[in-house]
mmCIF file of C-alpha atoms in Angstrom:
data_model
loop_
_atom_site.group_PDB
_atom_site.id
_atom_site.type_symbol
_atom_site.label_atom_id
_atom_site.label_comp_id
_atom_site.label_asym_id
_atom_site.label_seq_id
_atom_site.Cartn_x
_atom_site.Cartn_y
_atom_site.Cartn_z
ATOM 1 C CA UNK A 1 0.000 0.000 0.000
ATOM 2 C CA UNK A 2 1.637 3.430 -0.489
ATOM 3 C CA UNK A 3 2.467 5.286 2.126
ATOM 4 C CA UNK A 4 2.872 9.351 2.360
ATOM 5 C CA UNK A 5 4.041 11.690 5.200
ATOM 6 C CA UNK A 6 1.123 13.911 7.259
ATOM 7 C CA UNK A 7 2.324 15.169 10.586
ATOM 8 C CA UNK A 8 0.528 13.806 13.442
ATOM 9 C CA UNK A 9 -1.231 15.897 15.759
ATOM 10 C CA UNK A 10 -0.397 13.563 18.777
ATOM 11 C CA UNK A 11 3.292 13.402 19.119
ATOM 12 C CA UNK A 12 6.209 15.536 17.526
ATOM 13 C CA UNK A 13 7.114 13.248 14.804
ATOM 14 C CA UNK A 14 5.716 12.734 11.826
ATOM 15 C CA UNK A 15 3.981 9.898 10.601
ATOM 16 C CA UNK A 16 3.351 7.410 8.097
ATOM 17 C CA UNK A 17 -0.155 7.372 6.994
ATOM 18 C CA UNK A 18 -1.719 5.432 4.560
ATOM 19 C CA UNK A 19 -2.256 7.322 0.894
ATOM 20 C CA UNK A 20 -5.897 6.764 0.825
ATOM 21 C CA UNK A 21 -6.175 9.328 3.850
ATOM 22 C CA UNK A 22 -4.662 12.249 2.206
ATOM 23 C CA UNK A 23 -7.170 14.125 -0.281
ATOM 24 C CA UNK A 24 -5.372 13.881 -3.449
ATOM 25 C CA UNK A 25 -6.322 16.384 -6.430
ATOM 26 C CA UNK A 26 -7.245 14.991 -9.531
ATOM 27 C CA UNK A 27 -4.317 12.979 -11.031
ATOM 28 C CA UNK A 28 -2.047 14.788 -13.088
ATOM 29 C CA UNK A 29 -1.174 11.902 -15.671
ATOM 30 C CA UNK A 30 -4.024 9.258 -16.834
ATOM 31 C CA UNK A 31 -2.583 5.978 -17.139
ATOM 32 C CA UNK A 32 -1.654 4.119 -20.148
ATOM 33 C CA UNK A 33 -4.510 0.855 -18.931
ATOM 34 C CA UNK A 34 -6.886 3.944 -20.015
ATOM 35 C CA UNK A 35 -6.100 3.338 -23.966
ATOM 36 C CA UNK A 36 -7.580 -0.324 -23.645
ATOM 37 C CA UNK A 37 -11.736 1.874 -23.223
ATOM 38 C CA UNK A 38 -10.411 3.553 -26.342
ATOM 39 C CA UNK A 39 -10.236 -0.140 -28.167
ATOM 40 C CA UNK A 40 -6.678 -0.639 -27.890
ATOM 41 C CA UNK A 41 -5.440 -4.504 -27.646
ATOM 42 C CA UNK A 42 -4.072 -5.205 -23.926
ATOM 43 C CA UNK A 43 -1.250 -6.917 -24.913
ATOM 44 C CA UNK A 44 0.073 -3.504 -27.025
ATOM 45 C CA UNK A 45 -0.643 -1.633 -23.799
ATOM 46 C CA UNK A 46 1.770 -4.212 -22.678
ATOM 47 C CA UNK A 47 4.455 -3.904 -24.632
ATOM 48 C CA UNK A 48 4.252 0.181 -24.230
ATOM 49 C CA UNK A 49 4.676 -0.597 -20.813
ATOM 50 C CA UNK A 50 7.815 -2.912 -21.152
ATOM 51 C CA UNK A 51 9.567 0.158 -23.369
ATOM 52 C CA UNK A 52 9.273 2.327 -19.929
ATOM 53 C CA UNK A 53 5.986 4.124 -21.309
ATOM 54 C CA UNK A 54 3.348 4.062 -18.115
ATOM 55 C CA UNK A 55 0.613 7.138 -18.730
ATOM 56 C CA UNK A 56 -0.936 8.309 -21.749
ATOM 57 C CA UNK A 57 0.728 12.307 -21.087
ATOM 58 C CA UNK A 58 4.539 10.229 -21.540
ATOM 59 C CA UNK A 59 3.703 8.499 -24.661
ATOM 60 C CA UNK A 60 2.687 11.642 -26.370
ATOM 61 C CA UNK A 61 6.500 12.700 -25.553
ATOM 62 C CA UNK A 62 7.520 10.375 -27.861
ATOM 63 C CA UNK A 63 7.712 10.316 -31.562
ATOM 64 C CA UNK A 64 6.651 7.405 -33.963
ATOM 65 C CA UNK A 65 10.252 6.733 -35.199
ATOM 66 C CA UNK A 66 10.837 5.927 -31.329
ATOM 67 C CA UNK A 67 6.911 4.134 -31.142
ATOM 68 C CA UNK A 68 7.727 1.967 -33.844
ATOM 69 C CA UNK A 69 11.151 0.486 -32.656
ATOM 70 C CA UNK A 70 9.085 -1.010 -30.497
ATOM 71 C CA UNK A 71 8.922 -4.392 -30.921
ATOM 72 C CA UNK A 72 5.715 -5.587 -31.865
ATOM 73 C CA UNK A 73 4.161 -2.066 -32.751
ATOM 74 C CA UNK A 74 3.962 -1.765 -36.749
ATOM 75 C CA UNK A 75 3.336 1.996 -37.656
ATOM 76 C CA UNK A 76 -0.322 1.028 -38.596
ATOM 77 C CA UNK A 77 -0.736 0.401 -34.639
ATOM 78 C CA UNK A 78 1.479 3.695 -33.415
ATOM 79 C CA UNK A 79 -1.253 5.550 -35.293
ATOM 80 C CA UNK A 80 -4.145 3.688 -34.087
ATOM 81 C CA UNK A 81 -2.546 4.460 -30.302
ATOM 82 C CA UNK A 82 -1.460 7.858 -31.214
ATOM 83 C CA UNK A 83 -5.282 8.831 -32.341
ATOM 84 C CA UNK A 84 -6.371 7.216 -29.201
ATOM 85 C CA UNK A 85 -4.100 8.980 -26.903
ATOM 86 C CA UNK A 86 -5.052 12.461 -27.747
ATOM 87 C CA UNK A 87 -8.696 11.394 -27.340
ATOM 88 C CA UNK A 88 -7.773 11.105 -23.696
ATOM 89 C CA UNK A 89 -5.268 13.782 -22.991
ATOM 90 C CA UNK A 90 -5.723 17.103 -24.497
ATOM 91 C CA UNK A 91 -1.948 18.320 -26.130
ATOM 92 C CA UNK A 92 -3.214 21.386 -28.289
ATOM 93 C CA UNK A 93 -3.440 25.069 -27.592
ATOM 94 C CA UNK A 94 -4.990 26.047 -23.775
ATOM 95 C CA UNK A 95 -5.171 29.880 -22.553
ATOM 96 C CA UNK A 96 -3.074 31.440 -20.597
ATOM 97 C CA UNK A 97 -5.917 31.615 -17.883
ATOM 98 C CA UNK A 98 -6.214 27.471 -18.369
ATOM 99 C CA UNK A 99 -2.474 27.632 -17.833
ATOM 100 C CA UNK A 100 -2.505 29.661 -14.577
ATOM 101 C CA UNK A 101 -4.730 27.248 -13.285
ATOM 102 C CA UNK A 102 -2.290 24.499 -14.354
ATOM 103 C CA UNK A 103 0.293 25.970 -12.594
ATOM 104 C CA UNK A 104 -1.746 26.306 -9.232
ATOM 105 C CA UNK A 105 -0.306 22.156 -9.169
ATOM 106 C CA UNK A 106 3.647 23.599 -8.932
ATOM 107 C CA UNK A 107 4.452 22.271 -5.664
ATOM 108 C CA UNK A 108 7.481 24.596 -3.844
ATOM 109 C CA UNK A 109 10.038 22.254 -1.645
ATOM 110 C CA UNK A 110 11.724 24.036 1.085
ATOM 111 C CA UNK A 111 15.395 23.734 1.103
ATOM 112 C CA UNK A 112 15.652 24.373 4.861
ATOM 113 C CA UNK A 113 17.110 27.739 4.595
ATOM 114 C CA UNK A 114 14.326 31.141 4.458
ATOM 115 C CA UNK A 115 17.044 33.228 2.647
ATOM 116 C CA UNK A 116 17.363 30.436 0.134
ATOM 117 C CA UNK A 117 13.422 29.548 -0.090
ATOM 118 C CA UNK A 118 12.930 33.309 -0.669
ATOM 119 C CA UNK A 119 15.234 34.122 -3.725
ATOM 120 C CA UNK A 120 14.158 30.744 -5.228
ATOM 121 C CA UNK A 121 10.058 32.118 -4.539
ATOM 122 C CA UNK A 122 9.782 29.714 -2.366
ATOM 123 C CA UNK A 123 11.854 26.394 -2.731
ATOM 124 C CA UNK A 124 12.970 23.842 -5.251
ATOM 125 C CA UNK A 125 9.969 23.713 -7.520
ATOM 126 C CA UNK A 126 8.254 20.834 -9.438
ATOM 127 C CA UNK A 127 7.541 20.432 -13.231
ATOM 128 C CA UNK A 128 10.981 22.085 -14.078
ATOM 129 C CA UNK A 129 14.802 21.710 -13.648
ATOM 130 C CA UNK A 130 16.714 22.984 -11.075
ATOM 131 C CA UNK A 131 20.571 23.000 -11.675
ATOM 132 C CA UNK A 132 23.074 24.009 -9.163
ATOM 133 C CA UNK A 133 26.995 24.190 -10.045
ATOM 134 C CA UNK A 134 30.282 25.297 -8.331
ATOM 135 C CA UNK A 135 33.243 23.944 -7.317
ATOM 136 C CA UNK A 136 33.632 20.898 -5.175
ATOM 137 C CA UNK A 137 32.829 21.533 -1.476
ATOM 138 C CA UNK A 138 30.366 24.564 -2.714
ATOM 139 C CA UNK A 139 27.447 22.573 -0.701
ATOM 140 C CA UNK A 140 25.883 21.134 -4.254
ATOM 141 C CA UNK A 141 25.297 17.304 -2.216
ATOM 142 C CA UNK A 142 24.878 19.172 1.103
ATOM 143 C CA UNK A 143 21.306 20.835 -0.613
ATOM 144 C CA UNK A 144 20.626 17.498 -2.376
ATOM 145 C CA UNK A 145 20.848 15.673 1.073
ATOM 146 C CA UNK A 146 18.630 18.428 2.782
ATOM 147 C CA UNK A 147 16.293 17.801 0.172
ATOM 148 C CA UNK A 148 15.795 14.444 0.387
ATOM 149 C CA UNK A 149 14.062 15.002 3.679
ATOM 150 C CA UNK A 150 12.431 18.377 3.618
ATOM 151 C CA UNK A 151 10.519 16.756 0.313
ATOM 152 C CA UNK A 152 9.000 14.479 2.670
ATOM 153 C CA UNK A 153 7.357 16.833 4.750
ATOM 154 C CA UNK A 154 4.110 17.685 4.811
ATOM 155 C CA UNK A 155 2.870 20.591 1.917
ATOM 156 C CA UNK A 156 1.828 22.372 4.937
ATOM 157 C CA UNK A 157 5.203 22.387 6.399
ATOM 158 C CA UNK A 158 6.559 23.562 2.571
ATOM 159 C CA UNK A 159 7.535 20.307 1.772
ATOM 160 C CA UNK A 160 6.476 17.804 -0.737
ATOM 161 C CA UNK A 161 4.643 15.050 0.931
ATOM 162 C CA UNK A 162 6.200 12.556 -1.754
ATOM 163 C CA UNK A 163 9.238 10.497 -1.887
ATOM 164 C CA UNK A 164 12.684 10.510 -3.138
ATOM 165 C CA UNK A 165 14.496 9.787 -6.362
ATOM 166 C CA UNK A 166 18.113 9.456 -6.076
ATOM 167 C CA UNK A 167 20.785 8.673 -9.249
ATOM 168 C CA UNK A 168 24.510 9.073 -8.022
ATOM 169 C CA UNK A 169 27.136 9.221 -10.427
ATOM 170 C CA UNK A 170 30.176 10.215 -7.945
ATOM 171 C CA UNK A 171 29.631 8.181 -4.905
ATOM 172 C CA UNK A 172 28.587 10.768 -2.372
ATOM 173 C CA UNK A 173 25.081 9.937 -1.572
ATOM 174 C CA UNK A 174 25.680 9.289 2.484
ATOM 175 C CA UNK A 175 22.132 7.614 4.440
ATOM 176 C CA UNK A 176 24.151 8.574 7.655
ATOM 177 C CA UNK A 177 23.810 12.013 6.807
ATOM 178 C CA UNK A 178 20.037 11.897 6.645
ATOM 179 C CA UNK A 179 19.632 10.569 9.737
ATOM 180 C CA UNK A 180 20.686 14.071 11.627
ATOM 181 C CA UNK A 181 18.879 16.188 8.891
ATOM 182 C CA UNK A 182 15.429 14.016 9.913
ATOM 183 C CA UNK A 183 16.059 14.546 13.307
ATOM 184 C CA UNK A 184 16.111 18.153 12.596
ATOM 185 C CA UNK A 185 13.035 18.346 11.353
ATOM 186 C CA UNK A 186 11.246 15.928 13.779
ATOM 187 C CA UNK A 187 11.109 13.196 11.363
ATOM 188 C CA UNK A 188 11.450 9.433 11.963
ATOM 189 C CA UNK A 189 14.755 8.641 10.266
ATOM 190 C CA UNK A 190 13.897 4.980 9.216
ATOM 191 C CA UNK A 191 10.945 6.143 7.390
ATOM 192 C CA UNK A 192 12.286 8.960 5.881
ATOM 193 C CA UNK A 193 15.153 6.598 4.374
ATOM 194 C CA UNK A 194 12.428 4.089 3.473
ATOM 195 C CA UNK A 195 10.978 6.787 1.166
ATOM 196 C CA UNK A 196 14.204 7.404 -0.881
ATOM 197 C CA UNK A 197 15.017 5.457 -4.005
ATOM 198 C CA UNK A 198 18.950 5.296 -4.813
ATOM 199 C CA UNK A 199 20.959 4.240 -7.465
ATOM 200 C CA UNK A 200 24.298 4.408 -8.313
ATOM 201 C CA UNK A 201 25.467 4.994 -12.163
ATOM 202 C CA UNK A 202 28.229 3.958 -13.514
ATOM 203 C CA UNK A 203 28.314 4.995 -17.502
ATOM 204 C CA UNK A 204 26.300 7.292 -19.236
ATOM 205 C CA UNK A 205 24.028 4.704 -20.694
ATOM 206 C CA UNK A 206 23.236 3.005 -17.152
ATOM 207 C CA UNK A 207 22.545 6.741 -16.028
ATOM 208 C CA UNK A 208 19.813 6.921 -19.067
ATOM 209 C CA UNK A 209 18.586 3.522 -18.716
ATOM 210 C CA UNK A 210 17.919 4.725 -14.346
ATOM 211 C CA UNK A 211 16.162 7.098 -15.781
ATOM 212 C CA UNK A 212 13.785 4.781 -18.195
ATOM 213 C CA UNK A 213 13.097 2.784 -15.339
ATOM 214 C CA UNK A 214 11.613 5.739 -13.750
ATOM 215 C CA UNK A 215 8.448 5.924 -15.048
ATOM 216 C CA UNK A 216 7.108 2.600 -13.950
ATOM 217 C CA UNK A 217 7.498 3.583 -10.151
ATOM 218 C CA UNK A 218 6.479 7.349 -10.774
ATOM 219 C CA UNK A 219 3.282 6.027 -11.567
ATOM 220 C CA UNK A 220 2.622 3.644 -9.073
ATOM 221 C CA UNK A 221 3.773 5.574 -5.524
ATOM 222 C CA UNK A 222 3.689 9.482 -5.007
ATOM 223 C CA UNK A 223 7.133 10.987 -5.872
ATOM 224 C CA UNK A 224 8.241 14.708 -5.643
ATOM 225 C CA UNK A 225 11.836 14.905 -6.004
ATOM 226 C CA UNK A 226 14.756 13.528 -8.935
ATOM 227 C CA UNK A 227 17.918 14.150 -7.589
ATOM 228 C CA UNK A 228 21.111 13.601 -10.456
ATOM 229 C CA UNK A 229 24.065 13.987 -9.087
ATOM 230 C CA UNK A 230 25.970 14.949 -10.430
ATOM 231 C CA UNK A 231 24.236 15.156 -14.077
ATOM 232 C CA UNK A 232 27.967 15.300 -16.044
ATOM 233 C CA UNK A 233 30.341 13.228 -14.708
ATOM 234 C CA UNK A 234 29.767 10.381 -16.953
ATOM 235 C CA UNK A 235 29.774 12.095 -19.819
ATOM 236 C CA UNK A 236 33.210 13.928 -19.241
ATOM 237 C CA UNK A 237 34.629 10.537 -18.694
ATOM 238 C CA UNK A 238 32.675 8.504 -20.985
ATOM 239 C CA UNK A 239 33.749 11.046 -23.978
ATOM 240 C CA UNK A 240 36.715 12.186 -24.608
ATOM 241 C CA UNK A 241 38.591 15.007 -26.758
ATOM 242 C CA UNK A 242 36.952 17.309 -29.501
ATOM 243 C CA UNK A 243 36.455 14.312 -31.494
ATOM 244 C CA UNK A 244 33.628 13.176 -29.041
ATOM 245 C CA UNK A 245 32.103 16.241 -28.545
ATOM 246 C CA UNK A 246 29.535 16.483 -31.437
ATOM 247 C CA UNK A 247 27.769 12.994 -29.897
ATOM 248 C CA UNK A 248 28.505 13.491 -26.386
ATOM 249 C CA UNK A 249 26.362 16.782 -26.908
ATOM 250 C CA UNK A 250 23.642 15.039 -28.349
ATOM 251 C CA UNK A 251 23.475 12.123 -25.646
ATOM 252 C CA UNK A 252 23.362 14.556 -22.460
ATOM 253 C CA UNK A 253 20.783 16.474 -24.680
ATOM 254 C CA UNK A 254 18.981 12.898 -24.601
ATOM 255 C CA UNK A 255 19.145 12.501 -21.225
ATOM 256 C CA UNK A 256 18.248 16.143 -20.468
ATOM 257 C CA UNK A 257 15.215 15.531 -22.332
ATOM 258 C CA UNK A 258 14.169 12.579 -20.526
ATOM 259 C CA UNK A 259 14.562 14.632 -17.023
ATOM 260 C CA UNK A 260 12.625 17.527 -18.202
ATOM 261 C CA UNK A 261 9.721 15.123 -19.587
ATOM 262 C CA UNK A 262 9.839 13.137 -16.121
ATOM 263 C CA UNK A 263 9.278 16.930 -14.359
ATOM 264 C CA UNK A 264 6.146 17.520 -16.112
ATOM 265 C CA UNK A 265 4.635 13.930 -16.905
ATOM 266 C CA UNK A 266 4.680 13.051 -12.647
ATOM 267 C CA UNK A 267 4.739 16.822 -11.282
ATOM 268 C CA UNK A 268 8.289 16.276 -9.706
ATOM 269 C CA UNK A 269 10.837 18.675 -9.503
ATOM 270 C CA UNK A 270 14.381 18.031 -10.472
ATOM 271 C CA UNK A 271 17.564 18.534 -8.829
ATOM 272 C CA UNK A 272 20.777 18.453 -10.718
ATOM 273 C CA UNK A 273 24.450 19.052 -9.879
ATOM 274 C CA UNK A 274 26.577 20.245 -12.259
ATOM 275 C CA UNK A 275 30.624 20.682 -12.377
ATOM 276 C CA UNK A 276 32.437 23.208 -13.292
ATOM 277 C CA UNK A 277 35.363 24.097 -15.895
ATOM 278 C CA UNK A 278 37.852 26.817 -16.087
ATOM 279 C CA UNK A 279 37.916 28.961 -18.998
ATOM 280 C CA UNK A 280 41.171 30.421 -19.373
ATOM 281 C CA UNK A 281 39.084 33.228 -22.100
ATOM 282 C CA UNK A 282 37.252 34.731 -19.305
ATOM 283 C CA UNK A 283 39.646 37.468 -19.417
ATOM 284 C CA UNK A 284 42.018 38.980 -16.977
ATOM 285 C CA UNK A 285 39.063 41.360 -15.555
ATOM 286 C CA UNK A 286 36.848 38.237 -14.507
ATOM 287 C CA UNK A 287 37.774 37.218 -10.936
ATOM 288 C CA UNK A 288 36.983 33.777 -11.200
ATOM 289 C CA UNK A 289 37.447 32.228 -14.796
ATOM 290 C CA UNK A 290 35.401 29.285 -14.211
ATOM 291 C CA UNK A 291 31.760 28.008 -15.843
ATOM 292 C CA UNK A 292 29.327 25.310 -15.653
ATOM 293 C CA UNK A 293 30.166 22.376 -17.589
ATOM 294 C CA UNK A 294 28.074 20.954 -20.460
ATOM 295 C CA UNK A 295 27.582 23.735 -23.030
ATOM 296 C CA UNK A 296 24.648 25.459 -24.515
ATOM 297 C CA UNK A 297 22.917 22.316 -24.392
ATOM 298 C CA UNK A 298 22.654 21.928 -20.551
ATOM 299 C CA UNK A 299 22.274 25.771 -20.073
ATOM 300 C CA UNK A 300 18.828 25.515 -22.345
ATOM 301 C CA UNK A 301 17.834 22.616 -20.754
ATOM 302 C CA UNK A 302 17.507 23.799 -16.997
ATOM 303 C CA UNK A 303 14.750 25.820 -16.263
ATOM 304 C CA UNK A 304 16.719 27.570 -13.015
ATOM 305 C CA UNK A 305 20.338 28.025 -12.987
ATOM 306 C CA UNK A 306 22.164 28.478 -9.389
ATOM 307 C CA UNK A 307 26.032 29.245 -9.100
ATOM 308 C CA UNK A 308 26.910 28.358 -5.577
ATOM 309 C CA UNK A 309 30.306 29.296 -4.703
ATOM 310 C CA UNK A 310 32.331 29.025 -0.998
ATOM 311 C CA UNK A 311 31.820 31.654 2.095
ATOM 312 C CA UNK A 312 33.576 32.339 5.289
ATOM 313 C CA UNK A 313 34.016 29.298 7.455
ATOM 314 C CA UNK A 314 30.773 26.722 6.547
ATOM 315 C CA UNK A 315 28.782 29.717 5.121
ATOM 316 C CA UNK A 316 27.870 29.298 1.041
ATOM 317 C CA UNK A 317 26.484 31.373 -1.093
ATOM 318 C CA UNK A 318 23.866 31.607 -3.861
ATOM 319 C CA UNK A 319 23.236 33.228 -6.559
ATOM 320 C CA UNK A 320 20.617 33.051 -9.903
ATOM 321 C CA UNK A 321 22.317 32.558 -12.513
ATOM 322 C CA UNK A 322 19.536 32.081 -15.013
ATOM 323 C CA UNK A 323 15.776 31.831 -14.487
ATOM 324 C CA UNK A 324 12.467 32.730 -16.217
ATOM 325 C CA UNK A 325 10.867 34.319 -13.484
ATOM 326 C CA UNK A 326 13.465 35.098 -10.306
ATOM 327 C CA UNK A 327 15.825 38.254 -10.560
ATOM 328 C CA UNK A 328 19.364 38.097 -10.299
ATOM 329 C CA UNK A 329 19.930 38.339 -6.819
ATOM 330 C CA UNK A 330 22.427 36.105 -4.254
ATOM 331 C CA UNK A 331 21.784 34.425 -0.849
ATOM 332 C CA UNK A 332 23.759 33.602 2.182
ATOM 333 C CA UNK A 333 23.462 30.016 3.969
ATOM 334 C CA UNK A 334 25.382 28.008 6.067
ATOM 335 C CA UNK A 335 26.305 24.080 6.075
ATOM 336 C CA UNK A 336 25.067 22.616 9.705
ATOM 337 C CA UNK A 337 24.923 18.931 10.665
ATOM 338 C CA UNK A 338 21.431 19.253 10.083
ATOM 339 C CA UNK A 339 21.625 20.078 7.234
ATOM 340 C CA UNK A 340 20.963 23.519 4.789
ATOM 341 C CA UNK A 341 19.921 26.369 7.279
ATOM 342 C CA UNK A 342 19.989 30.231 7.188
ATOM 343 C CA UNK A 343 23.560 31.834 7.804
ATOM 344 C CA UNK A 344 24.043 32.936 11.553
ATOM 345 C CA UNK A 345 26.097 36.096 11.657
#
């Protein structure tokens, strides 16, 4: 039975409580089983199923060249589900009043700092991307760890009441560390580690195939967060020199892709680390000559952009570097063992 976190009236702790007591709005995604009323054969369902494709919104992310390289599916039958589909889920032109309203589902996940919440309008937010780079030791993993619990808080607490989605590419996802974090904010830590997923990738193409996999369990149990960290690392070591370039390009924008689809097919936000590079052109004026790896490609691809960059003693700061809708603007906060928290003086 799924589970989800409500905070109890009767003790400090939070709870588990079962899913069917929370009022859920109406689902976001309508599952693929839903083609079979629109006379689609079961056993394609299936097979849409087996190629990672679980709701009828993530099927109309792909195209029929991808449709029909699935076994079994013959292009007659990718337009026969393709007609179907849009029967059910509506892909064409809305307002921009319809899309207001749409937006009312954008869920805001405190990072456990108020000067951080506020410059990001309010937290980590779902249905978009949400990349963070610096230099090692810039408190990138410390965030992702804080957000791993503060996700499983209640909404009314600003967190996410969902679970956790973890893909490590370096190594330095640490359960230990949650354990304090929890405690911090009066969570049981056994149940908050329950609720995390984690993998660890270890080439490009197991990172991708994580991400496949996804969907199945996105549509079963009530997740709010993705964490990839950190989204490049494979790539800069799974490609190499200018001869690579042109393809390793076109895989991350694969991947990014498939992480930006995830965000708006389940309503989860994304967290993604990103490294950084030195650029000896920055010029002699520029104080620090370094910038986010990945190119063009990952700077279009993220809907926020954070640059996070080492303070006095365990204090970090933050600053926008890109977003549609935040000013440029910076933030103090400070590494604690509990976690992300707001800068004492």
């Amino acid at each position: 039975m799924l589970a989800a976190l409500k905070a109890e009236e009767s003790s400090g702790q939070l709870q588990l409580v079962e899913r069917d007591d929370i009022d859920d709005d109406e689902d976001l995604f309508q599952a693929i089983d839903k083609l079979i009323s629109q006379g689609i054969n079961a056993g394609d369902v299936r097979k849409l199923q087996d190629a990672g494709i679980y709701t009828c919104n993530g099927l109309m992310m792909h195209t029929k060249k991808n449709l029909t390289g699935i076994k079994g599916l013959s292009e007659a039958k990718v337009d026969k589900i393709c007609e179907a589909a849009e029967k059910i889920v509506n892909f064409g032109y809305i307002t921009g009043s319809d899309m207001l309203l749409k937006r009312k589902s954008v869920v805001r996940i405190t990072t456990g700092s108020q000067a951080l919440d506020e410059l990001l309008g309010g937290g980590i937010e779902t249905l978009s991307i949400t990349e963070a780079f610096g230099e090692f030791r810039s408190g990138k993993t410390q965030l992702a760890h804080t957000l791993c619990v503060s996700t499983q808080l209640p909404t009314s607490m600003r967190g996410g009441n969902g679970k956790v989605a973890y893909i490590d590419t370096e190594g330095t996802f640490r359960p230990d560390r949650i354990v304090p974090i929890a405690e911090r904010f009066g969570m049981d830590p056994g149940a908050v580690l329950d609720n995390i997923i984690y993998a660890r990738a270890y080439t490009y193409e197991h990172q991708y195939n994580l991400l496949l996999g996804l969907a199945a369990k996105m549509s079963e149990e009530p997740f709010r967060l993705l964490i990839v960290d950190s989204v490049i690392a494979l790539f800069r070591v799974d490609f190499s020199g200018r001869g690579e370039l042109a393809e390793r390009q076109q895989r991350l924008a694969q991947m990014l892709s498939r992480l930006i689809k995830i965000a708006e097919e389940f309503n989860v936000a994304v967290y993604m680390t990103n490294q950084v590079i030195a650029d000896p052109g920055g010029g002699m004026f520029v104080t620090d000559p370094k910038k986010p790896a990945g190119g063009h490609v990952l700077a279009h691809a993220a809907t926020v952009r954070l640059m996070f960059r080492k303070g006095k003693g365990e204090q970090r700061i933050c600053k926008v570097f890109d977003a549609p809708n935040l000013p440029e603007a910076e933030a103090v906060f400070q590494i604690t063992p509990g976690g992300i928290a707001d800068a004492k003086d």
